[in-house]
């Protein structure tokens, strides 16, 4: 196109007042629709109306809405020399090549079919998995746990190899992961492959595909196909639990309490403790620094505290379940950020607890007390509900400030020492 034509096109259709018209036309082209008929803009501004009048060389009608004939625009652009390719060509010149959304959709669908090809070949020979395979499609689980069809293909190919090995009696999950996907941690909780594989294990065991999401449910699902989990890696940190003299785990807890030292328990030890652990009140914290500071300051006089240390491991859940079975009540504190809120909500849903300086009043009080300190960190991430105190989520969203557990460590230790005056202690 000549320089004169380019300038003329820019003058007729390239300004911000005409962008709505170009957007509408481009969208039609992307969808494969013809550039015929009219498009209408409701509540058009005077500038938008004048731009159409300049383009068409006539008044654009009256009223609040503005209707433009695409056939007329195409004719004007061709006859004026602004765009020899008419309206279609003008949009390409102004905005660049037009996507073919129909073709892209077809290609995406083909890529997702290819991603499932190896898995579908395995399922074809395993009729017991046919319902599970349909469930994957119905729930969209694969698309939720993978970023795109390329990642899905890698994960599903590994899943297909894994399914050929199941059931596999007596094999540790780490060894199974190493032998089927070349990564001993490939079936760790939270990995996309693990999420899909445990649902397949439930299907092979005749259980509901989704399960209840707990560590015990996952353990049972794997056990149903002969796979046992590592019982030594998941640990839980605690302080001040009474223990007993009747079991190895109970004696460890009793000795640690007498010495005023933190105790680290493995999932293996807790699963072999077959009776409830009896305590009246147990405080739960999110970060190990609370346990360390309490051991330093209070030693053997510290009341029972359990640290979830981020997302609770199977060992954490098992210890809390043993305490709940023994009649314990719980009080919870964690970081005032969305990650901490998510952890707290998971514990609240499973066990129930009352706040330990972990509600709206405590959050606002901490911010007020921090006016003279260096600025606190901004709160980022997606807001989460706070069912124990619905107003807390709203307050955190409004204030947009995170408060880490370390910032209120002194108050928490005062509560543990029995000298605090917190109404929640």
Short mmCIF file of C-alpha atoms in Angstrom, two decimals:
data_model
loop_
_atom_site.label_atom_id
_atom_site.label_comp_id
_atom_site.label_asym_id
_atom_site.label_seq_id
_atom_site.Cartn_x
_atom_site.Cartn_y
_atom_site.Cartn_z
CA UNK A 1 0.00 0.00 0.00
CA UNK A 2 1.26 3.50 -0.81
CA UNK A 3 2.23 5.96 1.87
CA UNK A 4 -0.83 8.02 0.95
CA UNK A 5 -3.04 4.97 1.35
CA UNK A 6 -1.54 4.14 4.75
CA UNK A 7 -2.05 7.66 5.97
CA UNK A 8 -5.60 7.70 4.65
CA UNK A 9 -6.40 4.37 6.38
CA UNK A 10 -4.93 5.59 9.64
CA UNK A 11 -7.00 8.76 9.39
CA UNK A 12 -10.23 6.93 8.55
CA UNK A 13 -10.05 3.90 10.84
CA UNK A 14 -6.89 4.04 12.96
CA UNK A 15 -7.88 6.46 15.69
CA UNK A 16 -9.02 5.51 19.21
CA UNK A 17 -12.58 6.59 18.37
CA UNK A 18 -12.74 3.82 15.74
CA UNK A 19 -11.08 1.09 17.79
CA UNK A 20 -14.43 -0.44 18.78
CA UNK A 21 -15.29 -0.97 15.12
CA UNK A 22 -11.90 -2.54 14.34
CA UNK A 23 -12.27 -4.80 17.41
CA UNK A 24 -15.70 -6.01 16.30
CA UNK A 25 -14.48 -6.72 12.77
CA UNK A 26 -11.38 -8.54 14.00
CA UNK A 27 -13.47 -10.71 16.29
CA UNK A 28 -15.71 -11.68 13.36
CA UNK A 29 -12.67 -12.63 11.30
CA UNK A 30 -11.24 -14.71 14.16
CA UNK A 31 -14.50 -16.60 14.41
CA UNK A 32 -14.69 -17.13 10.65
CA UNK A 33 -17.84 -15.02 10.23
CA UNK A 34 -18.47 -12.93 7.09
CA UNK A 35 -18.03 -9.16 7.12
CA UNK A 36 -21.60 -8.41 6.12
CA UNK A 37 -24.52 -6.74 7.83
CA UNK A 38 -24.15 -4.13 10.55
CA UNK A 39 -22.53 -3.72 13.95
CA UNK A 40 -24.00 -1.48 16.63
CA UNK A 41 -22.40 0.42 19.48
CA UNK A 42 -24.68 1.40 22.33
CA UNK A 43 -24.23 4.79 24.03
CA UNK A 44 -21.75 6.06 21.44
CA UNK A 45 -19.75 9.13 22.36
CA UNK A 46 -19.78 12.25 20.15
CA UNK A 47 -16.18 11.51 19.14
CA UNK A 48 -17.10 7.97 18.06
CA UNK A 49 -20.06 9.29 16.06
CA UNK A 50 -17.91 11.92 14.30
CA UNK A 51 -15.28 9.28 13.45
CA UNK A 52 -17.93 7.16 11.67
CA UNK A 53 -19.22 10.23 9.84
CA UNK A 54 -15.69 10.99 8.60
CA UNK A 55 -15.33 7.38 7.48
CA UNK A 56 -18.63 7.19 5.60
CA UNK A 57 -18.83 10.81 4.46
CA UNK A 58 -22.35 11.29 5.78
CA UNK A 59 -24.33 11.77 8.97
CA UNK A 60 -24.40 8.67 11.16
CA UNK A 61 -28.00 8.97 12.24
CA UNK A 62 -29.46 10.04 15.55
CA UNK A 63 -30.08 8.39 18.91
CA UNK A 64 -27.73 7.06 21.56
CA UNK A 65 -26.67 3.95 19.63
CA UNK A 66 -24.49 3.93 16.53
CA UNK A 67 -25.06 1.39 13.74
CA UNK A 68 -22.45 0.88 10.99
CA UNK A 69 -22.86 -1.15 7.80
CA UNK A 70 -19.79 -3.34 7.26
CA UNK A 71 -20.55 -3.58 3.54
CA UNK A 72 -20.53 0.20 3.28
CA UNK A 73 -17.25 0.50 5.19
CA UNK A 74 -15.67 -2.10 2.93
CA UNK A 75 -16.80 -0.17 -0.15
CA UNK A 76 -15.48 3.15 1.17
CA UNK A 77 -12.06 1.70 2.02
CA UNK A 78 -11.67 0.14 -1.40
CA UNK A 79 -12.90 3.16 -3.37
CA UNK A 80 -10.87 5.67 -1.37
CA UNK A 81 -7.65 3.74 -1.90
CA UNK A 82 -7.19 3.44 1.86
CA UNK A 83 -7.22 -0.38 1.64
CA UNK A 84 -7.21 -2.34 -1.59
CA UNK A 85 -8.14 -5.40 0.47
CA UNK A 86 -11.22 -3.71 1.83
CA UNK A 87 -12.25 -4.04 5.45
CA UNK A 88 -10.49 -7.39 5.95
CA UNK A 89 -7.24 -6.03 4.60
CA UNK A 90 -7.57 -2.84 6.64
CA UNK A 91 -7.85 -4.76 9.91
CA UNK A 92 -4.73 -6.78 9.08
CA UNK A 93 -2.81 -3.61 8.19
CA UNK A 94 -3.88 -1.88 11.41
CA UNK A 95 -3.62 -4.77 13.88
CA UNK A 96 -1.53 -7.49 12.23
CA UNK A 97 -2.45 -11.06 11.16
CA UNK A 98 -5.83 -12.40 12.29
CA UNK A 99 -5.97 -15.58 14.34
CA UNK A 100 -8.07 -18.47 13.10
CA UNK A 101 -9.78 -19.46 16.33
CA UNK A 102 -11.63 -22.35 14.70
CA UNK A 103 -8.40 -23.90 13.45
CA UNK A 104 -6.70 -23.29 16.81
CA UNK A 105 -9.58 -24.99 18.61
CA UNK A 106 -9.35 -28.00 16.31
CA UNK A 107 -5.60 -28.23 16.84
CA UNK A 108 -5.99 -27.98 20.62
CA UNK A 109 -8.59 -30.74 20.63
CA UNK A 110 -6.29 -32.94 18.55
CA UNK A 111 -3.36 -32.23 20.89
CA UNK A 112 -5.42 -33.25 23.92
CA UNK A 113 -6.56 -36.44 22.17
CA UNK A 114 -2.94 -37.26 21.38
CA UNK A 115 -1.98 -36.58 25.00
CA UNK A 116 -4.43 -39.30 26.13
CA UNK A 117 -3.50 -41.83 23.42
CA UNK A 118 -1.11 -44.00 25.45
CA UNK A 119 -3.38 -43.97 28.50
CA UNK A 120 -6.40 -44.89 26.39
CA UNK A 121 -4.52 -47.84 24.92
CA UNK A 122 -3.88 -49.16 28.44
CA UNK A 123 -7.46 -48.54 29.59
CA UNK A 124 -8.80 -50.37 26.53
CA UNK A 125 -7.35 -53.57 28.00
CA UNK A 126 -8.51 -52.82 31.56
CA UNK A 127 -12.33 -52.67 31.59
CA UNK A 128 -12.28 -52.01 35.33
CA UNK A 129 -10.80 -48.59 34.50
CA UNK A 130 -13.36 -47.54 31.89
CA UNK A 131 -15.59 -45.72 34.36
CA UNK A 132 -12.59 -43.93 35.86
CA UNK A 133 -11.44 -42.85 32.40
CA UNK A 134 -14.86 -41.32 31.70
CA UNK A 135 -14.74 -39.64 35.10
CA UNK A 136 -11.44 -37.97 34.19
CA UNK A 137 -13.09 -36.34 31.19
CA UNK A 138 -16.25 -35.42 33.08
CA UNK A 139 -14.37 -33.70 35.92
CA UNK A 140 -11.63 -32.12 33.79
CA UNK A 141 -9.10 -33.33 36.36
CA UNK A 142 -6.26 -33.74 33.86
CA UNK A 143 -6.63 -30.17 32.62
CA UNK A 144 -6.77 -28.87 36.19
CA UNK A 145 -3.52 -30.50 37.30
CA UNK A 146 -1.50 -29.85 34.14
CA UNK A 147 -0.66 -26.56 32.43
CA UNK A 148 -1.27 -27.61 28.83
CA UNK A 149 -1.55 -30.60 26.50
CA UNK A 150 2.24 -30.92 26.29
CA UNK A 151 2.63 -31.34 30.04
CA UNK A 152 -0.45 -33.56 30.10
CA UNK A 153 1.07 -35.92 27.57
CA UNK A 154 4.20 -36.39 29.70
CA UNK A 155 2.14 -37.01 32.84
CA UNK A 156 -0.39 -39.32 31.16
CA UNK A 157 2.30 -41.37 29.43
CA UNK A 158 3.90 -41.95 32.85
CA UNK A 159 0.49 -42.79 34.27
CA UNK A 160 -0.02 -45.38 31.52
CA UNK A 161 3.31 -47.03 32.39
CA UNK A 162 2.35 -46.98 36.06
CA UNK A 163 -1.04 -48.59 35.45
CA UNK A 164 0.62 -51.49 33.67
CA UNK A 165 2.35 -52.25 37.00
CA UNK A 166 -0.74 -52.14 39.19
CA UNK A 167 -1.57 -53.96 41.30
CA UNK A 168 1.97 -54.53 42.51
CA UNK A 169 1.92 -56.16 45.96
CA UNK A 170 4.58 -55.19 48.46
CA UNK A 171 6.33 -52.38 46.58
CA UNK A 172 7.26 -49.06 48.27
CA UNK A 173 5.80 -46.06 46.51
CA UNK A 174 9.21 -44.44 46.03
CA UNK A 175 10.53 -47.48 44.22
CA UNK A 176 7.39 -47.69 42.09
CA UNK A 177 7.79 -44.02 41.15
CA UNK A 178 11.46 -44.45 40.29
CA UNK A 179 10.82 -47.51 38.13
CA UNK A 180 7.84 -46.12 36.25
CA UNK A 181 8.67 -42.43 35.76
CA UNK A 182 12.36 -42.14 36.60
CA UNK A 183 11.71 -39.93 39.63
CA UNK A 184 11.49 -41.37 43.13
CA UNK A 185 9.41 -38.34 44.17
CA UNK A 186 7.11 -38.41 41.15
CA UNK A 187 4.28 -39.88 43.23
CA UNK A 188 4.71 -37.54 46.20
CA UNK A 189 1.49 -36.00 47.44
CA UNK A 190 0.61 -32.91 45.40
CA UNK A 191 2.36 -33.96 42.20
CA UNK A 192 0.05 -34.08 39.14
CA UNK A 193 0.96 -37.72 38.48
CA UNK A 194 0.21 -38.64 42.10
CA UNK A 195 -3.21 -36.97 41.98
CA UNK A 196 -4.20 -38.94 38.89
CA UNK A 197 -2.55 -42.18 39.99
CA UNK A 198 -4.24 -42.33 43.38
CA UNK A 199 -7.65 -41.90 41.71
CA UNK A 200 -6.78 -44.82 39.40
CA UNK A 201 -5.71 -46.87 42.42
CA UNK A 202 -9.11 -46.21 44.00
CA UNK A 203 -10.78 -47.33 40.78
CA UNK A 204 -8.80 -50.58 40.77
CA UNK A 205 -9.71 -51.09 44.42
CA UNK A 206 -13.41 -50.48 43.80
CA UNK A 207 -13.56 -47.23 45.78
CA UNK A 208 -14.97 -43.80 44.80
CA UNK A 209 -12.49 -42.18 42.45
CA UNK A 210 -12.24 -38.85 44.30
CA UNK A 211 -11.83 -40.21 47.85
CA UNK A 212 -11.99 -37.87 50.85
CA UNK A 213 -8.61 -36.24 50.28
CA UNK A 214 -7.03 -37.25 53.59
CA UNK A 215 -3.64 -38.84 54.01
CA UNK A 216 -5.22 -41.96 55.47
CA UNK A 217 -7.54 -42.26 52.48
CA UNK A 218 -4.59 -42.02 50.09
CA UNK A 219 -2.69 -44.62 52.10
CA UNK A 220 -5.67 -46.98 51.92
CA UNK A 221 -6.03 -46.40 48.19
CA UNK A 222 -2.40 -47.32 47.54
CA UNK A 223 -2.58 -50.26 49.91
CA UNK A 224 -5.51 -51.57 47.87
CA UNK A 225 -3.14 -52.11 44.93
CA UNK A 226 -0.28 -53.39 47.06
CA UNK A 227 1.75 -50.18 47.33
CA UNK A 228 2.94 -48.95 50.71
CA UNK A 229 4.03 -45.39 51.48
CA UNK A 230 7.23 -44.21 53.11
CA UNK A 231 6.56 -43.91 56.83
CA UNK A 232 9.81 -42.20 57.80
CA UNK A 233 9.85 -39.00 55.74
CA UNK A 234 6.62 -37.44 57.12
CA UNK A 235 7.39 -36.03 60.59
CA UNK A 236 5.71 -33.79 63.12
CA UNK A 237 7.29 -31.43 65.67
CA UNK A 238 5.72 -31.06 69.11
CA UNK A 239 6.50 -29.91 72.65
CA UNK A 240 4.99 -30.63 76.03
CA UNK A 241 2.84 -33.66 75.19
CA UNK A 242 2.48 -35.87 78.24
CA UNK A 243 2.98 -39.26 76.59
CA UNK A 244 2.76 -42.45 78.65
CA UNK A 245 4.85 -45.34 79.84
CA UNK A 246 3.10 -48.04 77.82
CA UNK A 247 4.45 -47.62 74.29
CA UNK A 248 7.72 -46.53 72.63
CA UNK A 249 6.11 -43.37 71.25
CA UNK A 250 4.49 -42.59 74.59
CA UNK A 251 7.81 -43.00 76.40
CA UNK A 252 9.54 -40.72 73.88
CA UNK A 253 6.95 -38.03 74.46
CA UNK A 254 7.17 -38.36 78.23
CA UNK A 255 10.96 -38.15 78.20
CA UNK A 256 10.96 -35.11 75.91
CA UNK A 257 8.42 -33.34 78.11
CA UNK A 258 10.41 -34.02 81.25
CA UNK A 259 13.51 -32.60 79.58
CA UNK A 260 11.62 -29.63 78.16
CA UNK A 261 12.82 -30.52 74.68
CA UNK A 262 10.92 -30.59 71.37
CA UNK A 263 10.10 -34.05 70.02
CA UNK A 264 10.08 -35.10 66.37
CA UNK A 265 7.87 -38.09 65.59
CA UNK A 266 7.72 -40.02 62.35
CA UNK A 267 4.58 -41.33 60.72
CA UNK A 268 5.86 -44.84 61.41
CA UNK A 269 6.06 -44.20 65.16
CA UNK A 270 2.60 -42.63 65.29
CA UNK A 271 0.96 -45.43 63.33
CA UNK A 272 2.33 -47.90 65.82
CA UNK A 273 0.86 -45.95 68.70
CA UNK A 274 -2.51 -47.67 68.82
CA UNK A 275 -4.22 -45.76 71.65
CA UNK A 276 -5.38 -42.12 71.81
CA UNK A 277 -3.04 -39.50 73.27
CA UNK A 278 -4.81 -37.81 76.15
CA UNK A 279 -4.50 -34.03 76.62
CA UNK A 280 -7.07 -31.42 77.66
CA UNK A 281 -5.89 -28.47 75.54
CA UNK A 282 -3.39 -28.47 72.69
CA UNK A 283 -2.18 -25.34 70.97
CA UNK A 284 -1.31 -25.54 67.27
CA UNK A 285 1.21 -23.23 65.59
CA UNK A 286 2.32 -22.95 61.98
CA UNK A 287 6.06 -22.33 62.32
CA UNK A 288 8.83 -24.24 64.16
CA UNK A 289 10.21 -21.01 65.66
CA UNK A 290 7.32 -21.03 68.14
CA UNK A 291 8.33 -24.50 69.37
CA UNK A 292 12.00 -23.54 69.58
CA UNK A 293 11.33 -20.32 71.49
CA UNK A 294 8.89 -22.05 73.85
CA UNK A 295 11.44 -24.77 74.62
CA UNK A 296 14.10 -22.12 75.32
CA UNK A 297 11.91 -20.01 77.61
CA UNK A 298 9.55 -22.52 79.22
CA UNK A 299 11.26 -25.90 78.92
CA UNK A 300 9.39 -28.61 80.83
CA UNK A 301 6.73 -26.11 81.92
CA UNK A 302 5.46 -25.52 78.39
CA UNK A 303 1.89 -26.73 77.78
CA UNK A 304 1.25 -29.00 74.77
CA UNK A 305 2.02 -27.45 71.37
CA UNK A 306 2.00 -29.07 67.92
CA UNK A 307 3.57 -27.43 64.85
CA UNK A 308 1.96 -28.05 61.45
CA UNK A 309 5.08 -26.62 59.73
CA UNK A 310 3.35 -25.55 56.53
CA UNK A 311 0.92 -27.88 54.81
CA UNK A 312 0.30 -30.67 57.32
CA UNK A 313 2.07 -33.93 56.56
CA UNK A 314 0.54 -37.34 57.17
CA UNK A 315 2.44 -37.40 60.47
CA UNK A 316 0.86 -34.10 61.56
CA UNK A 317 -2.63 -35.32 60.74
CA UNK A 318 -2.04 -38.63 62.51
CA UNK A 319 -0.84 -36.93 65.71
CA UNK A 320 -3.75 -34.48 65.71
CA UNK A 321 -6.20 -37.34 65.13
CA UNK A 322 -4.71 -39.26 68.07
CA UNK A 323 -5.08 -36.17 70.26
CA UNK A 324 -8.66 -35.61 69.10
CA UNK A 325 -9.47 -39.24 69.87
CA UNK A 326 -8.13 -38.62 73.37
CA UNK A 327 -10.55 -35.75 73.91
CA UNK A 328 -8.20 -32.83 73.29
CA UNK A 329 -9.49 -29.38 72.40
CA UNK A 330 -7.41 -27.23 70.09
CA UNK A 331 -6.41 -23.56 69.82
CA UNK A 332 -4.76 -22.41 66.60
CA UNK A 333 -2.37 -19.67 65.51
CA UNK A 334 -0.66 -19.15 62.17
CA UNK A 335 0.58 -16.56 59.72
CA UNK A 336 -1.89 -13.91 58.64
CA UNK A 337 -1.37 -14.51 54.92
CA UNK A 338 -3.45 -16.43 52.42
CA UNK A 339 -1.19 -19.47 52.54
CA UNK A 340 -1.48 -19.56 56.33
CA UNK A 341 -5.24 -19.07 56.14
CA UNK A 342 -5.52 -22.04 53.78
CA UNK A 343 -3.59 -24.26 56.20
CA UNK A 344 -5.68 -23.08 59.15
CA UNK A 345 -8.91 -23.71 57.26
CA UNK A 346 -7.87 -27.29 56.46
CA UNK A 347 -7.17 -27.98 60.15
CA UNK A 348 -10.39 -26.24 61.17
CA UNK A 349 -12.46 -28.32 58.77
CA UNK A 350 -10.97 -31.56 60.02
CA UNK A 351 -10.73 -30.95 63.77
CA UNK A 352 -12.33 -27.66 64.71
CA UNK A 353 -10.46 -25.22 66.96
CA UNK A 354 -10.82 -21.88 68.66
CA UNK A 355 -8.58 -18.99 67.66
CA UNK A 356 -5.33 -18.40 69.51
CA UNK A 357 -4.76 -14.73 68.70
CA UNK A 358 -5.95 -15.63 65.21
CA UNK A 359 -9.05 -13.61 64.44
CA UNK A 360 -10.02 -10.14 63.27
CA UNK A 361 -9.41 -8.53 66.67
CA UNK A 362 -5.90 -9.98 66.92
CA UNK A 363 -5.05 -9.04 63.32
CA UNK A 364 -6.15 -5.43 63.72
CA UNK A 365 -4.46 -5.14 67.11
CA UNK A 366 -1.16 -6.33 65.67
CA UNK A 367 -1.34 -3.79 62.84
CA UNK A 368 -2.15 -1.01 65.28
CA UNK A 369 0.77 -1.98 67.50
CA UNK A 370 3.08 -2.01 64.49
CA UNK A 371 2.60 1.67 63.57
CA UNK A 372 6.05 2.60 64.90
CA UNK A 373 7.88 -0.38 63.37
CA UNK A 374 9.26 -0.74 59.82
CA UNK A 375 6.52 -1.29 57.22
CA UNK A 376 4.97 -4.75 57.20
CA UNK A 377 5.01 -6.90 54.09
CA UNK A 378 2.15 -6.53 51.60
CA UNK A 379 -0.42 -9.31 51.43
CA UNK A 380 -0.42 -11.11 48.10
CA UNK A 381 -2.26 -14.10 46.64
CA UNK A 382 -5.88 -15.11 46.33
CA UNK A 383 -8.16 -14.42 49.34
CA UNK A 384 -9.48 -17.43 51.24
CA UNK A 385 -12.52 -17.73 53.51
CA UNK A 386 -12.01 -17.81 57.28
CA UNK A 387 -14.93 -19.91 58.57
CA UNK A 388 -13.93 -19.52 62.23
CA UNK A 389 -14.25 -15.72 61.84
CA UNK A 390 -15.69 -14.60 58.46
CA UNK A 391 -14.79 -10.98 59.16
CA UNK A 392 -11.07 -11.85 59.22
CA UNK A 393 -10.88 -12.54 55.48
CA UNK A 394 -12.58 -9.22 54.76
CA UNK A 395 -10.23 -7.36 57.10
CA UNK A 396 -7.14 -8.92 55.53
CA UNK A 397 -8.39 -8.12 52.04
CA UNK A 398 -9.07 -4.52 53.04
CA UNK A 399 -5.78 -3.92 54.90
CA UNK A 400 -3.66 -5.96 52.44
CA UNK A 401 -0.91 -6.53 55.00
CA UNK A 402 0.56 -9.87 56.04
CA UNK A 403 1.55 -10.61 59.63
CA UNK A 404 3.96 -13.48 60.17
CA UNK A 405 3.83 -15.58 63.30
CA UNK A 406 7.30 -14.44 64.37
CA UNK A 407 6.02 -10.87 64.77
CA UNK A 408 3.74 -11.86 67.67
CA UNK A 409 6.05 -14.46 69.19
CA UNK A 410 6.27 -12.59 72.50
CA UNK A 411 2.51 -12.63 72.96
CA UNK A 412 2.30 -16.32 72.09
CA UNK A 413 5.00 -17.19 74.62
CA UNK A 414 3.21 -15.12 77.24
CA UNK A 415 0.06 -17.16 76.62
CA UNK A 416 2.01 -20.39 76.93
CA UNK A 417 3.62 -19.26 80.18
CA UNK A 418 0.21 -18.53 81.66
CA UNK A 419 1.05 -14.82 82.05
CA UNK A 420 -0.80 -13.63 78.93
CA UNK A 421 -4.11 -11.85 79.16
CA UNK A 422 -5.39 -12.79 75.72
CA UNK A 423 -9.13 -13.56 75.84
CA UNK A 424 -8.39 -16.44 73.49
CA UNK A 425 -5.70 -18.06 75.56
#
